[in-house]
XYZ file of C-alpha atoms in Angstrom:
441
model
C -104.961 -112.897 -64.322
C -101.185 -113.782 -65.422
C -100.547 -115.664 -68.632
C -98.029 -118.185 -69.058
C -95.279 -116.217 -69.665
C -95.499 -113.606 -67.006
C -96.041 -116.663 -64.645
C -92.775 -118.184 -65.855
C -90.441 -115.601 -65.293
C -91.978 -115.266 -61.781
C -91.291 -119.242 -61.646
C -87.493 -118.006 -62.723
C -87.466 -115.349 -60.117
C -88.105 -117.523 -57.188
C -91.725 -115.421 -56.934
C -93.635 -118.829 -56.869
C -93.420 -122.802 -57.441
C -94.878 -125.184 -59.701
C -96.610 -127.046 -57.213
C -98.090 -123.565 -55.665
C -99.280 -122.919 -59.338
C -100.688 -126.383 -59.597
C -102.364 -126.428 -56.407
C -103.609 -122.637 -57.760
C -105.152 -124.593 -61.027
C -106.383 -127.897 -59.403
C -108.139 -125.848 -57.127
C -110.198 -123.730 -59.785
C -110.474 -126.670 -61.882
C -112.355 -127.845 -58.985
C -114.645 -125.077 -58.040
C -118.279 -124.228 -59.317
C -116.739 -122.325 -62.149
C -115.212 -125.258 -63.951
C -118.880 -127.466 -63.706
C -118.992 -129.834 -66.437
C -115.653 -128.371 -67.816
C -113.789 -131.548 -67.332
C -114.850 -135.133 -68.568
C -111.815 -136.511 -66.752
C -109.375 -135.540 -64.249
C -105.667 -136.129 -63.658
C -104.945 -134.007 -60.833
C -103.076 -136.699 -58.552
C -101.389 -137.446 -61.812
C -100.484 -133.649 -62.361
C -99.539 -133.700 -58.640
C -96.542 -136.227 -59.081
C -95.487 -134.459 -62.357
C -95.098 -131.545 -61.682
C -92.519 -132.065 -58.803
C -89.989 -133.014 -61.203
C -90.319 -130.114 -63.827
C -87.914 -127.217 -64.230
C -89.146 -123.363 -64.832
C -86.268 -123.156 -67.180
C -88.524 -125.649 -69.892
C -90.683 -123.741 -72.304
C -94.185 -124.990 -70.162
C -92.182 -124.778 -66.879
C -94.501 -127.193 -65.030
C -97.935 -125.600 -65.602
C -101.022 -126.731 -66.361
C -102.951 -127.601 -69.470
C -105.918 -129.144 -70.684
C -106.485 -131.402 -73.423
C -109.736 -131.837 -75.512
C -111.914 -135.101 -75.018
C -110.554 -136.104 -78.715
C -107.141 -136.283 -78.012
C -105.339 -139.921 -77.299
C -103.789 -139.835 -73.764
C -101.608 -143.269 -73.384
C -104.121 -145.653 -71.314
C -107.239 -144.227 -71.539
C -110.091 -144.659 -74.335
C -111.110 -141.605 -76.069
C -114.335 -140.962 -76.433
C -114.589 -137.247 -78.238
C -117.714 -136.444 -75.525
C -119.828 -139.003 -76.460
C -121.284 -142.142 -74.309
C -121.101 -144.500 -77.226
C -116.654 -144.697 -76.863
C -116.688 -144.410 -73.151
C -115.286 -148.141 -73.431
C -113.273 -147.722 -76.262
C -110.029 -149.768 -76.074
C -107.529 -147.354 -74.324
C -105.150 -145.719 -76.569
C -101.835 -146.926 -76.614
C -99.568 -143.749 -76.712
C -100.143 -140.062 -76.191
C -101.362 -138.071 -79.403
C -98.680 -136.145 -80.727
C -99.934 -132.800 -79.781
C -100.239 -133.997 -76.129
C -96.867 -135.465 -76.029
C -95.346 -132.479 -77.281
C -97.029 -130.352 -74.825
C -95.700 -132.595 -72.072
C -91.990 -132.705 -73.823
C -92.080 -128.928 -73.421
C -92.503 -128.998 -69.109
C -96.569 -128.601 -69.264
C -98.365 -130.936 -67.191
C -101.618 -132.216 -68.177
C -104.607 -131.995 -65.613
C -107.666 -133.362 -67.333
C -109.428 -134.477 -70.340
C -111.918 -131.207 -71.340
C -115.631 -131.135 -72.536
C -116.777 -130.764 -75.567
C -119.703 -130.577 -78.210
C -119.820 -134.606 -79.333
C -117.555 -135.390 -81.786
C -116.749 -131.786 -82.714
C -119.789 -131.264 -84.524
C -120.556 -127.795 -83.450
C -119.699 -124.461 -82.460
C -122.476 -123.966 -79.771
C -120.481 -126.254 -77.214
C -123.865 -128.144 -75.762
C -123.403 -131.900 -74.522
C -126.331 -133.729 -73.325
C -124.290 -136.207 -72.271
C -121.756 -134.394 -69.646
C -123.901 -131.359 -69.128
C -122.486 -127.976 -70.723
C -119.726 -125.824 -69.201
C -121.258 -122.001 -68.752
C -118.949 -119.293 -70.205
C -116.406 -118.145 -67.679
C -117.707 -114.480 -68.799
C -120.676 -114.013 -66.481
C -122.073 -115.467 -63.052
C -125.632 -114.666 -63.324
C -126.894 -115.941 -66.395
C -125.427 -119.116 -67.481
C -123.950 -118.752 -71.181
C -122.889 -121.053 -73.840
C -118.906 -121.479 -74.070
C -118.982 -121.566 -77.590
C -117.512 -125.395 -79.225
C -116.406 -127.558 -79.962
C -113.771 -126.595 -77.480
C -116.058 -125.907 -74.722
C -114.383 -127.191 -72.083
C -110.834 -125.995 -73.142
C -111.767 -122.652 -73.199
C -113.323 -122.308 -70.145
C -110.629 -124.191 -68.367
C -108.149 -121.116 -69.838
C -110.938 -118.075 -68.905
C -111.127 -119.506 -65.074
C -107.426 -119.575 -65.001
C -107.844 -123.687 -64.023
C -105.043 -123.826 -66.833
C -102.760 -122.070 -68.979
C -103.034 -123.985 -72.033
C -106.443 -125.272 -73.636
C -105.483 -127.807 -76.353
C -108.194 -128.335 -79.129
C -109.059 -128.775 -82.398
C -110.603 -126.269 -85.128
C -112.900 -127.421 -88.146
C -115.203 -124.800 -88.614
C -114.036 -122.510 -85.902
C -113.800 -124.518 -82.890
C -111.159 -122.569 -81.026
C -111.796 -119.265 -82.248
C -115.431 -119.499 -81.373
C -115.076 -120.442 -77.746
C -112.240 -117.971 -77.003
C -114.033 -114.808 -78.559
C -117.370 -116.259 -76.214
C -115.090 -116.553 -73.177
C -113.032 -113.519 -74.137
C -109.796 -115.448 -74.410
C -107.113 -115.709 -77.235
C -107.470 -118.820 -79.580
C -104.941 -119.249 -82.626
C -105.822 -121.565 -85.448
C -102.816 -122.180 -87.337
C -101.758 -123.094 -90.913
C -103.659 -126.818 -90.678
C -100.816 -128.648 -91.783
C -98.170 -127.292 -89.523
C -99.465 -129.204 -86.192
C -99.730 -133.125 -86.735
C -103.214 -134.140 -86.458
C -101.752 -138.115 -85.311
C -104.032 -139.298 -82.165
C -106.580 -136.795 -82.590
C -110.195 -138.283 -83.746
C -111.152 -137.014 -86.609
C -114.279 -134.701 -87.933
C -113.156 -133.726 -91.389
C -109.925 -134.597 -92.450
C -109.515 -132.358 -94.992
C -110.001 -128.977 -92.403
C -109.405 -130.135 -88.502
C -106.952 -128.215 -87.259
C -105.327 -128.992 -83.905
C -104.165 -125.601 -81.772
C -104.742 -124.144 -78.296
C -106.547 -121.424 -76.529
C -104.416 -119.073 -74.286
C -104.531 -116.217 -72.167
C -102.577 -113.998 -74.374
C -101.236 -113.574 -77.993
C -97.755 -114.432 -76.654
C -98.922 -117.552 -74.941
C -100.260 -118.536 -78.186
C -97.158 -118.215 -80.087
C -95.342 -120.393 -77.709
C -98.090 -123.063 -77.634
C -97.921 -122.944 -81.494
C -94.296 -122.876 -81.288
C -94.308 -126.679 -79.193
C -96.852 -127.727 -81.359
C -95.527 -127.073 -84.326
C -92.184 -127.619 -83.459
C -91.288 -124.187 -85.238
C -90.077 -121.204 -84.078
C -92.390 -118.207 -84.883
C -90.493 -114.903 -86.687
C -92.910 -112.367 -85.419
C -91.019 -108.925 -85.642
C -91.488 -105.919 -83.748
C -92.872 -104.035 -86.345
C -95.212 -101.166 -84.693
C -99.186 -101.239 -86.327
C -98.286 -98.589 -88.874
C -95.792 -101.166 -90.809
C -98.828 -103.356 -91.454
C -101.659 -103.396 -94.444
C -104.947 -104.604 -93.410
C -108.267 -105.129 -94.785
C -111.679 -105.410 -93.848
C -114.404 -107.543 -95.731
C -117.542 -105.564 -96.004
C -119.819 -108.452 -97.309
C -121.250 -111.587 -95.283
C -118.596 -110.614 -92.365
C -120.745 -108.362 -91.142
C -124.131 -109.856 -91.711
C -126.288 -110.003 -88.984
C -123.875 -108.342 -86.574
C -125.473 -108.193 -83.012
C -124.886 -104.225 -81.962
C -122.825 -104.752 -78.980
C -120.391 -106.702 -81.515
C -120.607 -104.316 -84.147
C -119.522 -101.449 -81.821
C -116.418 -103.688 -80.258
C -115.667 -103.923 -83.668
C -115.685 -100.361 -84.653
C -113.881 -99.302 -81.613
C -111.658 -101.800 -81.984
C -110.635 -100.360 -85.537
C -110.632 -96.889 -84.609
C -108.189 -98.048 -81.655
C -105.884 -99.625 -84.298
C -106.240 -97.140 -86.920
C -105.014 -94.440 -83.821
C -101.940 -96.996 -83.170
C -100.605 -96.084 -86.972
C -102.581 -99.125 -88.913
C -103.461 -98.731 -92.531
C -106.927 -100.496 -92.892
C -108.643 -100.693 -96.381
C -112.252 -102.022 -96.683
C -112.598 -104.456 -99.378
C -114.959 -106.596 -101.214
C -114.780 -110.288 -101.275
C -117.380 -111.465 -104.002
C -115.709 -114.943 -104.072
C -117.641 -115.304 -100.663
C -120.836 -115.624 -102.424
C -119.617 -118.952 -104.221
C -119.170 -120.761 -101.125
C -122.631 -121.519 -100.763
C -122.933 -123.588 -104.021
C -119.643 -125.109 -103.664
C -121.039 -126.484 -100.182
C -124.254 -127.427 -101.625
C -123.782 -131.205 -101.745
C -123.002 -130.953 -97.887
C -119.272 -130.152 -97.555
C -116.584 -131.525 -96.369
C -117.314 -132.249 -92.418
C -120.707 -133.928 -93.245
C -118.936 -136.726 -95.988
C -115.811 -136.754 -93.899
C -117.338 -137.659 -90.517
C -120.313 -140.060 -92.138
C -117.420 -142.123 -93.800
C -115.845 -142.227 -89.998
C -118.869 -142.714 -88.364
C -121.085 -144.892 -90.598
C -120.670 -148.164 -88.907
C -120.640 -146.733 -85.531
C -123.920 -145.352 -86.156
C -125.336 -148.711 -87.388
C -124.091 -150.051 -84.041
C -124.804 -147.582 -81.564
C -126.501 -144.449 -83.363
C -129.212 -144.217 -80.487
C -126.251 -143.297 -78.182
C -125.372 -140.063 -80.064
C -126.340 -136.296 -79.393
C -129.663 -136.285 -82.362
C -128.444 -132.442 -83.458
C -125.027 -134.264 -84.327
C -126.425 -137.272 -86.209
C -128.619 -134.791 -88.232
C -125.437 -133.233 -89.472
C -123.254 -136.384 -89.980
C -126.024 -138.009 -92.092
C -126.243 -135.199 -94.626
C -122.537 -136.858 -95.610
C -124.679 -140.015 -96.403
C -126.346 -139.024 -99.970
C -122.893 -137.295 -101.247
C -121.573 -139.067 -104.784
C -118.011 -139.453 -105.182
C -117.810 -136.928 -108.335
C -119.790 -134.661 -105.803
C -116.983 -134.987 -103.398
C -114.305 -134.798 -105.904
C -116.031 -131.649 -107.596
C -116.199 -130.533 -104.110
C -112.269 -131.261 -103.712
C -111.108 -129.070 -107.529
C -114.077 -125.993 -106.333
C -112.140 -125.522 -102.985
C -108.796 -125.646 -104.881
C -109.902 -123.157 -107.256
C -111.463 -120.834 -104.627
C -108.559 -120.591 -102.759
C -106.383 -119.472 -105.735
C -108.863 -116.807 -106.488
C -109.199 -115.662 -102.578
C -105.168 -115.657 -102.219
C -105.130 -113.456 -104.870
C -107.264 -111.333 -103.845
C -105.584 -110.927 -100.127
C -101.789 -111.021 -101.905
C -101.620 -106.834 -101.338
C -102.238 -107.561 -97.225
C -100.465 -108.500 -94.122
C -104.330 -109.621 -92.460
C -107.317 -109.437 -92.561
C -109.643 -108.076 -89.508
C -113.073 -109.508 -88.827
C -115.672 -110.026 -85.890
C -114.429 -113.286 -84.631
C -118.746 -114.049 -84.631
C -121.504 -111.618 -84.930
C -122.878 -112.610 -81.853
C -122.073 -112.470 -77.969
C -123.184 -115.826 -75.929
C -126.789 -116.455 -75.708
C -127.832 -118.391 -72.458
C -127.583 -122.141 -72.496
C -131.315 -122.289 -71.487
C -132.179 -121.105 -75.273
C -130.546 -124.061 -76.879
C -130.510 -126.853 -74.505
C -130.961 -130.101 -75.474
C -134.394 -130.505 -76.808
C -135.969 -130.447 -79.728
C -138.295 -128.050 -79.154
C -135.056 -125.989 -79.033
C -133.422 -127.346 -82.281
C -134.830 -124.508 -84.303
C -132.807 -121.826 -82.388
C -129.877 -124.464 -81.389
C -129.194 -124.710 -85.466
C -129.735 -120.668 -86.376
C -126.851 -119.975 -83.636
C -124.791 -122.652 -84.761
C -125.057 -121.140 -88.344
C -124.010 -117.496 -86.964
C -121.612 -119.113 -84.987
C -119.545 -120.899 -87.946
C -120.039 -118.520 -90.765
C -117.126 -116.249 -90.165
C -114.703 -118.667 -88.719
C -115.151 -121.637 -91.163
C -114.304 -119.762 -94.201
C -110.501 -119.280 -92.709
C -110.854 -123.319 -93.018
C -112.202 -123.324 -96.267
C -109.424 -121.057 -97.327
C -106.752 -123.366 -95.356
C -105.708 -120.491 -93.874
C -104.479 -119.161 -90.531
C -106.623 -116.951 -87.908
C -106.558 -115.269 -84.135
C -109.062 -114.268 -82.227
C -108.236 -111.910 -79.284
C -110.479 -110.085 -76.768
C -111.791 -106.253 -78.308
C -114.666 -105.835 -75.686
C -114.974 -103.178 -73.113
C -114.518 -104.203 -69.072
C -117.923 -105.201 -67.994
C -119.173 -105.851 -71.258
C -119.807 -109.572 -72.800
C -116.972 -110.758 -74.592
C -116.218 -110.176 -78.389
C -113.662 -111.499 -80.739
C -111.667 -109.776 -83.049
C -110.417 -112.084 -85.622
C -107.488 -111.377 -87.612
C -106.456 -114.192 -90.498
C -104.753 -114.879 -93.933
C -104.266 -117.598 -96.154
C -102.111 -120.583 -95.694
C -98.731 -120.273 -93.982
C -98.924 -116.524 -93.009
C -98.913 -117.655 -89.531
C -96.143 -115.164 -88.297
C -97.453 -112.057 -90.454
C -100.905 -112.812 -88.791
C -98.787 -113.512 -85.167
C -97.028 -110.155 -85.531
C -99.973 -107.868 -85.995
C -101.981 -109.966 -83.352
C -98.934 -109.185 -80.628
C -99.256 -104.891 -81.627
C -103.130 -105.237 -81.966
C -103.058 -106.722 -78.625
C -101.085 -104.141 -77.021
C -103.165 -101.488 -78.473
C -106.663 -102.639 -77.389
C -105.514 -103.249 -73.872
C -104.688 -99.550 -73.711
C -107.986 -98.331 -74.776
């Protein structure tokens, strides 16, 4: 499946045209592979808009999708819920949507998500759960919260899936669907027009089919140029954190991760194993509930009073953890995080990037975590495993990319390259070289 970069070159060469590519994307979006992917489609509008685009633009009239928490002018922003389905229409596009459109992207629809973005599993009791694109026989979870966005990219219904990442909501579904997901440093992309989960941790970002497409999407969203360079793997000093990130890892993930590390070593990468004792402090730092619970409760408390019965019970359970946090506990949390970031940044300063499994498991069957109180324990167990690794990067205010590292025919496994804030260009540079090496294996 061609990425955006290759498709744009083909457009410029006259080998295809934007209308043909749009019809191909819409055809996939209407197929069984995209069942439950969209909460609202914009196919007729997309057909009209693509006729006026030019291949010289950055996104060349090619399809992108937007997670249901982004404002689109003239539409409500339900964020995967029913309680906001009749909210007032947005008066303008979210900044991220507007930037993708201005760069020549054509929006084909709003994508399904975990209600209010509050889980990494991707299950939605209101709109159904889109099945992972990697397995045509067993419906598996897509990962969340940007579930539909991931499947739209993985199936070929879109070149860019616009989403958000608060604790891994871009990288988790990217890893489970075998695509690329880049979480930039949060401050680089405006969040205006995106319904928040945690104003401290939310990052507006995207999923794509390749690292070079991830760079293009980020450049458009952040209105900046990435300086990635073309140094070989041997130019980089990389770390693998031995503690926490590898705990509870499935054999298939462990095998894919070790094979990926060996491939990178064979390509000249210098990889050192390190310990980060600071990771053991996170449980105590977040003991009073963490940022997502406190900040989501502040946003939802009045809506919960009016319409709480219409929420996903699992989402309510997580939001209500923020109801008991005291003001001094929140302030202590802010200070503790700042101190923790300072110490972790110092530990990582000798390295260009850190390597970890994006998540320690492959995608389980939807049936094992589908809505229902009898499956809540398994749902929360899986959710905790999925969030553990990527959420560390959000706590760090860092940047990270997930790229596929599994063998052909196996369930997808993600390799996460990450670092502290504003190391985006270095992480992307290493990812470009890592992707080349992994695609040769």
